[in-house]
C-alpha positions as protocol buffer text, in pm:
chain_id: "A"
residue {
  index: 1
  type: UNK
  ca { x: 13058 y: 7755 z: 7616 }
}
residue {
  index: 2
  type: UNK
  ca { x: 13039 y: 7429 z: 7801 }
}
residue {
  index: 3
  type: UNK
  ca { x: 13026 y: 7081 z: 7649 }
}
residue {
  index: 4
  type: UNK
  ca { x: 12923 y: 6784 z: 7859 }
}
residue {
  index: 5
  type: UNK
  ca { x: 12848 y: 6420 z: 7785 }
}
residue {
  index: 6
  type: UNK
  ca { x: 12485 y: 6327 z: 7837 }
}
residue {
  index: 7
  type: UNK
  ca { x: 12413 y: 5992 z: 7988 }
}
residue {
  index: 8
  type: UNK
  ca { x: 12096 y: 5932 z: 7788 }
}
residue {
  index: 9
  type: UNK
  ca { x: 12068 y: 5796 z: 7437 }
}
residue {
  index: 10
  type: UNK
  ca { x: 11792 y: 5762 z: 7182 }
}
residue {
  index: 11
  type: UNK
  ca { x: 11832 y: 5431 z: 7007 }
}
residue {
  index: 12
  type: UNK
  ca { x: 12205 y: 5395 z: 6955 }
}
residue {
  index: 13
  type: UNK
  ca { x: 12274 y: 5770 z: 6933 }
}
residue {
  index: 14
  type: UNK
  ca { x: 12449 y: 5916 z: 7236 }
}
residue {
  index: 15
  type: UNK
  ca { x: 12389 y: 6281 z: 7311 }
}
residue {
  index: 16
  type: UNK
  ca { x: 12612 y: 6553 z: 7451 }
}
residue {
  index: 17
  type: UNK
  ca { x: 12514 y: 6881 z: 7615 }
}
residue {
  index: 18
  type: UNK
  ca { x: 12611 y: 7225 z: 7489 }
}
residue {
  index: 19
  type: UNK
  ca { x: 12560 y: 7525 z: 7717 }
}
residue {
  index: 20
  type: UNK
  ca { x: 12607 y: 7890 z: 7634 }
}
residue {
  index: 21
  type: UNK
  ca { x: 12675 y: 8101 z: 7942 }
}
residue {
  index: 22
  type: UNK
  ca { x: 12653 y: 8436 z: 7762 }
}
residue {
  index: 23
  type: UNK
  ca { x: 12287 y: 8388 z: 7668 }
}
residue {
  index: 24
  type: UNK
  ca { x: 12198 y: 8130 z: 7935 }
}
residue {
  index: 25
  type: UNK
  ca { x: 12075 y: 7834 z: 7732 }
}
residue {
  index: 26
  type: UNK
  ca { x: 12159 y: 7467 z: 7688 }
}
residue {
  index: 27
  type: UNK
  ca { x: 12071 y: 7199 z: 7434 }
}
residue {
  index: 28
  type: UNK
  ca { x: 12154 y: 6835 z: 7380 }
}
residue {
  index: 29
  type: UNK
  ca { x: 12292 y: 6728 z: 7043 }
}
residue {
  index: 30
  type: UNK
  ca { x: 12404 y: 6401 z: 6882 }
}
residue {
  index: 31
  type: UNK
  ca { x: 12754 y: 6299 z: 6985 }
}
residue {
  index: 32
  type: UNK
  ca { x: 12821 y: 6218 z: 6620 }
}
residue {
  index: 33
  type: UNK
  ca { x: 12820 y: 6591 z: 6540 }
}
residue {
  index: 34
  type: UNK
  ca { x: 13154 y: 6769 z: 6576 }
}
residue {
  index: 35
  type: UNK
  ca { x: 13206 y: 7128 z: 6688 }
}
residue {
  index: 36
  type: UNK
  ca { x: 13287 y: 7316 z: 6369 }
}
residue {
  index: 37
  type: UNK
  ca { x: 13309 y: 7677 z: 6479 }
}
residue {
  index: 38
  type: UNK
  ca { x: 13337 y: 7866 z: 6800 }
}
residue {
  index: 39
  type: UNK
  ca { x: 13191 y: 8211 z: 6749 }
}
residue {
  index: 40
  type: UNK
  ca { x: 13424 y: 8482 z: 6866 }
}
residue {
  index: 41
  type: UNK
  ca { x: 13130 y: 8676 z: 7006 }
}
residue {
  index: 42
  type: UNK
  ca { x: 13016 y: 8393 z: 7230 }
}
residue {
  index: 43
  type: UNK
  ca { x: 12666 y: 8394 z: 7079 }
}
residue {
  index: 44
  type: UNK
  ca { x: 12666 y: 8030 z: 6971 }
}
residue {
  index: 45
  type: UNK
  ca { x: 12835 y: 7755 z: 6775 }
}
residue {
  index: 46
  type: UNK
  ca { x: 12799 y: 7522 z: 6477 }
}
residue {
  index: 47
  type: UNK
  ca { x: 12832 y: 7146 z: 6463 }
}
residue {
  index: 48
  type: UNK
  ca { x: 12868 y: 6927 z: 6155 }
}
residue {
  index: 49
  type: UNK
  ca { x: 12825 y: 6557 z: 6086 }
}
residue {
  index: 50
  type: UNK
  ca { x: 13132 y: 6354 z: 5997 }
}
residue {
  index: 51
  type: UNK
  ca { x: 13012 y: 6327 z: 5635 }
}
residue {
  index: 52
  type: UNK
  ca { x: 12966 y: 6707 z: 5625 }
}
residue {
  index: 53
  type: UNK
  ca { x: 12603 y: 6686 z: 5513 }
}
residue {
  index: 54
  type: UNK
  ca { x: 12419 y: 6774 z: 5835 }
}
residue {
  index: 55
  type: UNK
  ca { x: 12473 y: 7092 z: 6034 }
}
residue {
  index: 56
  type: UNK
  ca { x: 12342 y: 7215 z: 6365 }
}
residue {
  index: 57
  type: UNK
  ca { x: 12375 y: 7583 z: 6450 }
}
residue {
  index: 58
  type: UNK
  ca { x: 12280 y: 7722 z: 6790 }
}
residue {
  index: 59
  type: UNK
  ca { x: 12285 y: 8086 z: 6887 }
}
residue {
  index: 60
  type: UNK
  ca { x: 12146 y: 8353 z: 7111 }
}
residue {
  index: 61
  type: UNK
  ca { x: 12063 y: 8705 z: 6996 }
}
residue {
  index: 62
  type: UNK
  ca { x: 11973 y: 8994 z: 7224 }
}
residue {
  index: 63
  type: UNK
  ca { x: 11639 y: 9146 z: 7136 }
}
residue {
  index: 64
  type: UNK
  ca { x: 11781 y: 9499 z: 7130 }
}
residue {
  index: 65
  type: UNK
  ca { x: 11515 y: 9629 z: 6886 }
}
residue {
  index: 66
  type: UNK
  ca { x: 11238 y: 9477 z: 7100 }
}
residue {
  index: 67
  type: UNK
  ca { x: 11095 y: 9271 z: 6815 }
}
residue {
  index: 68
  type: UNK
  ca { x: 10808 y: 9050 z: 6915 }
}
residue {
  index: 69
  type: UNK
  ca { x: 10817 y: 8674 z: 6873 }
}
residue {
  index: 70
  type: UNK
  ca { x: 10560 y: 8687 z: 6590 }
}
residue {
  index: 71
  type: UNK
  ca { x: 10786 y: 8915 z: 6382 }
}
residue {
  index: 72
  type: UNK
  ca { x: 11085 y: 8687 z: 6437 }
}
residue {
  index: 73
  type: UNK
  ca { x: 10866 y: 8385 z: 6349 }
}
residue {
  index: 74
  type: UNK
  ca { x: 10749 y: 8543 z: 6020 }
}
residue {
  index: 75
  type: UNK
  ca { x: 11104 y: 8644 z: 5928 }
}
residue {
  index: 76
  type: UNK
  ca { x: 11238 y: 8293 z: 5996 }
}
residue {
  index: 77
  type: UNK
  ca { x: 10995 y: 8146 z: 5741 }
}
residue {
  index: 78
  type: UNK
  ca { x: 11119 y: 8364 z: 5453 }
}
residue {
  index: 79
  type: UNK
  ca { x: 11278 y: 8169 z: 5168 }
}
residue {
  index: 80
  type: UNK
  ca { x: 11174 y: 7830 z: 5300 }
}
residue {
  index: 81
  type: UNK
  ca { x: 10894 y: 7585 z: 5216 }
}
residue {
  index: 82
  type: UNK
  ca { x: 10725 y: 7524 z: 5549 }
}
residue {
  index: 83
  type: UNK
  ca { x: 10567 y: 7186 z: 5619 }
}
residue {
  index: 84
  type: UNK
  ca { x: 10521 y: 7226 z: 5996 }
}
residue {
  index: 85
  type: UNK
  ca { x: 10486 y: 7531 z: 6216 }
}
residue {
  index: 86
  type: UNK
  ca { x: 10370 y: 7609 z: 6567 }
}
residue {
  index: 87
  type: UNK
  ca { x: 10375 y: 7941 z: 6753 }
}
residue {
  index: 88
  type: UNK
  ca { x: 10329 y: 7961 z: 7130 }
}
residue {
  index: 89
  type: UNK
  ca { x: 10356 y: 8239 z: 7387 }
}
residue {
  index: 90
  type: UNK
  ca { x: 10737 y: 8237 z: 7414 }
}
residue {
  index: 91
  type: UNK
  ca { x: 10861 y: 7990 z: 7150 }
}
residue {
  index: 92
  type: UNK
  ca { x: 10804 y: 7861 z: 6799 }
}
residue {
  index: 93
  type: UNK
  ca { x: 10905 y: 7570 z: 6578 }
}
residue {
  index: 94
  type: UNK
  ca { x: 10921 y: 7566 z: 6199 }
}
residue {
  index: 95
  type: UNK
  ca { x: 11029 y: 7283 z: 5975 }
}
residue {
  index: 96
  type: UNK
  ca { x: 11034 y: 7215 z: 5603 }
}
residue {
  index: 97
  type: UNK
  ca { x: 11271 y: 7256 z: 5310 }
}
residue {
  index: 98
  type: UNK
  ca { x: 11540 y: 7512 z: 5234 }
}
residue {
  index: 99
  type: UNK
  ca { x: 11601 y: 7663 z: 4889 }
}
residue {
  index: 100
  type: UNK
  ca { x: 11857 y: 7385 z: 4835 }
}
residue {
  index: 101
  type: UNK
  ca { x: 11582 y: 7129 z: 4907 }
}
residue {
  index: 102
  type: UNK
  ca { x: 11743 y: 7016 z: 5233 }
}
residue {
  index: 103
  type: UNK
  ca { x: 11525 y: 6947 z: 5535 }
}
residue {
  index: 104
  type: UNK
  ca { x: 11547 y: 7193 z: 5823 }
}
residue {
  index: 105
  type: UNK
  ca { x: 11415 y: 7217 z: 6177 }
}
residue {
  index: 106
  type: UNK
  ca { x: 11427 y: 7539 z: 6378 }
}
residue {
  index: 107
  type: UNK
  ca { x: 11317 y: 7611 z: 6732 }
}
residue {
  index: 108
  type: UNK
  ca { x: 11341 y: 7960 z: 6878 }
}
residue {
  index: 109
  type: UNK
  ca { x: 11266 y: 8057 z: 7237 }
}
residue {
  index: 110
  type: UNK
  ca { x: 11231 y: 8416 z: 7359 }
}
residue {
  index: 111
  type: UNK
  ca { x: 11344 y: 8435 z: 7720 }
}
residue {
  index: 112
  type: UNK
  ca { x: 11478 y: 8727 z: 7926 }
}
residue {
  index: 113
  type: UNK
  ca { x: 11509 y: 8948 z: 7617 }
}
residue {
  index: 114
  type: UNK
  ca { x: 11711 y: 8693 z: 7418 }
}
residue {
  index: 115
  type: UNK
  ca { x: 11610 y: 8487 z: 7114 }
}
residue {
  index: 116
  type: UNK
  ca { x: 11767 y: 8143 z: 7166 }
}
residue {
  index: 117
  type: UNK
  ca { x: 11768 y: 7932 z: 6850 }
}
residue {
  index: 118
  type: UNK
  ca { x: 11871 y: 7589 z: 6727 }
}
residue {
  index: 119
  type: UNK
  ca { x: 11870 y: 7519 z: 6353 }
}
residue {
  index: 120
  type: UNK
  ca { x: 11932 y: 7170 z: 6216 }
}
residue {
  index: 121
  type: UNK
  ca { x: 11971 y: 7112 z: 5840 }
}
residue {
  index: 122
  type: UNK
  ca { x: 12019 y: 6775 z: 5672 }
}
residue {
  index: 123
  type: UNK
  ca { x: 11967 y: 6604 z: 5334 }
}
residue {
  index: 124
  type: UNK
  ca { x: 11645 y: 6419 z: 5255 }
}
residue {
  index: 125
  type: UNK
  ca { x: 11845 y: 6097 z: 5230 }
}
residue {
  index: 126
  type: UNK
  ca { x: 11918 y: 6123 z: 5604 }
}
residue {
  index: 127
  type: UNK
  ca { x: 11561 y: 6196 z: 5711 }
}
residue {
  index: 128
  type: UNK
  ca { x: 11528 y: 5869 z: 5903 }
}
residue {
  index: 129
  type: UNK
  ca { x: 11830 y: 5955 z: 6117 }
}
residue {
  index: 130
  type: UNK
  ca { x: 11765 y: 6322 z: 6188 }
}
residue {
  index: 131
  type: UNK
  ca { x: 11385 y: 6345 z: 6215 }
}
residue {
  index: 132
  type: UNK
  ca { x: 11409 y: 6175 z: 6556 }
}
residue {
  index: 133
  type: UNK
  ca { x: 11702 y: 6395 z: 6650 }
}
residue {
  index: 134
  type: UNK
  ca { x: 11496 y: 6711 z: 6590 }
}
residue {
  index: 135
  type: UNK
  ca { x: 11254 y: 6613 z: 6864 }
}
residue {
  index: 136
  type: UNK
  ca { x: 11533 y: 6552 z: 7115 }
}
residue {
  index: 137
  type: UNK
  ca { x: 11717 y: 6876 z: 7036 }
}
residue {
  index: 138
  type: UNK
  ca { x: 11396 y: 7080 z: 7033 }
}
residue {
  index: 139
  type: UNK
  ca { x: 11276 y: 6940 z: 7364 }
}
residue {
  index: 140
  type: UNK
  ca { x: 11607 y: 7034 z: 7525 }
}
residue {
  index: 141
  type: UNK
  ca { x: 11581 y: 7405 z: 7430 }
}
residue {
  index: 142
  type: UNK
  ca { x: 11329 y: 7541 z: 7676 }
}
residue {
  index: 143
  type: UNK
  ca { x: 11222 y: 7888 z: 7790 }
}
């Protein structure tokens, strides 16, 4: 795991970089989120807002069973109310509401036999703050 400060900012929000060397991916995330867990396996990490209401989880998972992206995409939608979805050759995005009625955004990329995922969840009351953040985080996770 590698954490770096990003020089760019969207509005007033400053972003940091998180890189995972085990699964070879990086994302940018809001500097206001704090590292909550460091997975012992090295697959990924979780970040939480200072008020504890928003969480960002990032992880990589080896595609040992050789599942295709479409199967992973369909599985990711289970138990959620989807309001936005897009499936491309080597990545997908889904967004909507969880069972707890929180907003979520997920982007998954399949690259070199690894599913690389970022999952952001936040309350509806913080939509204005995090809807913009989703675009920045998602754009940073690339194949």
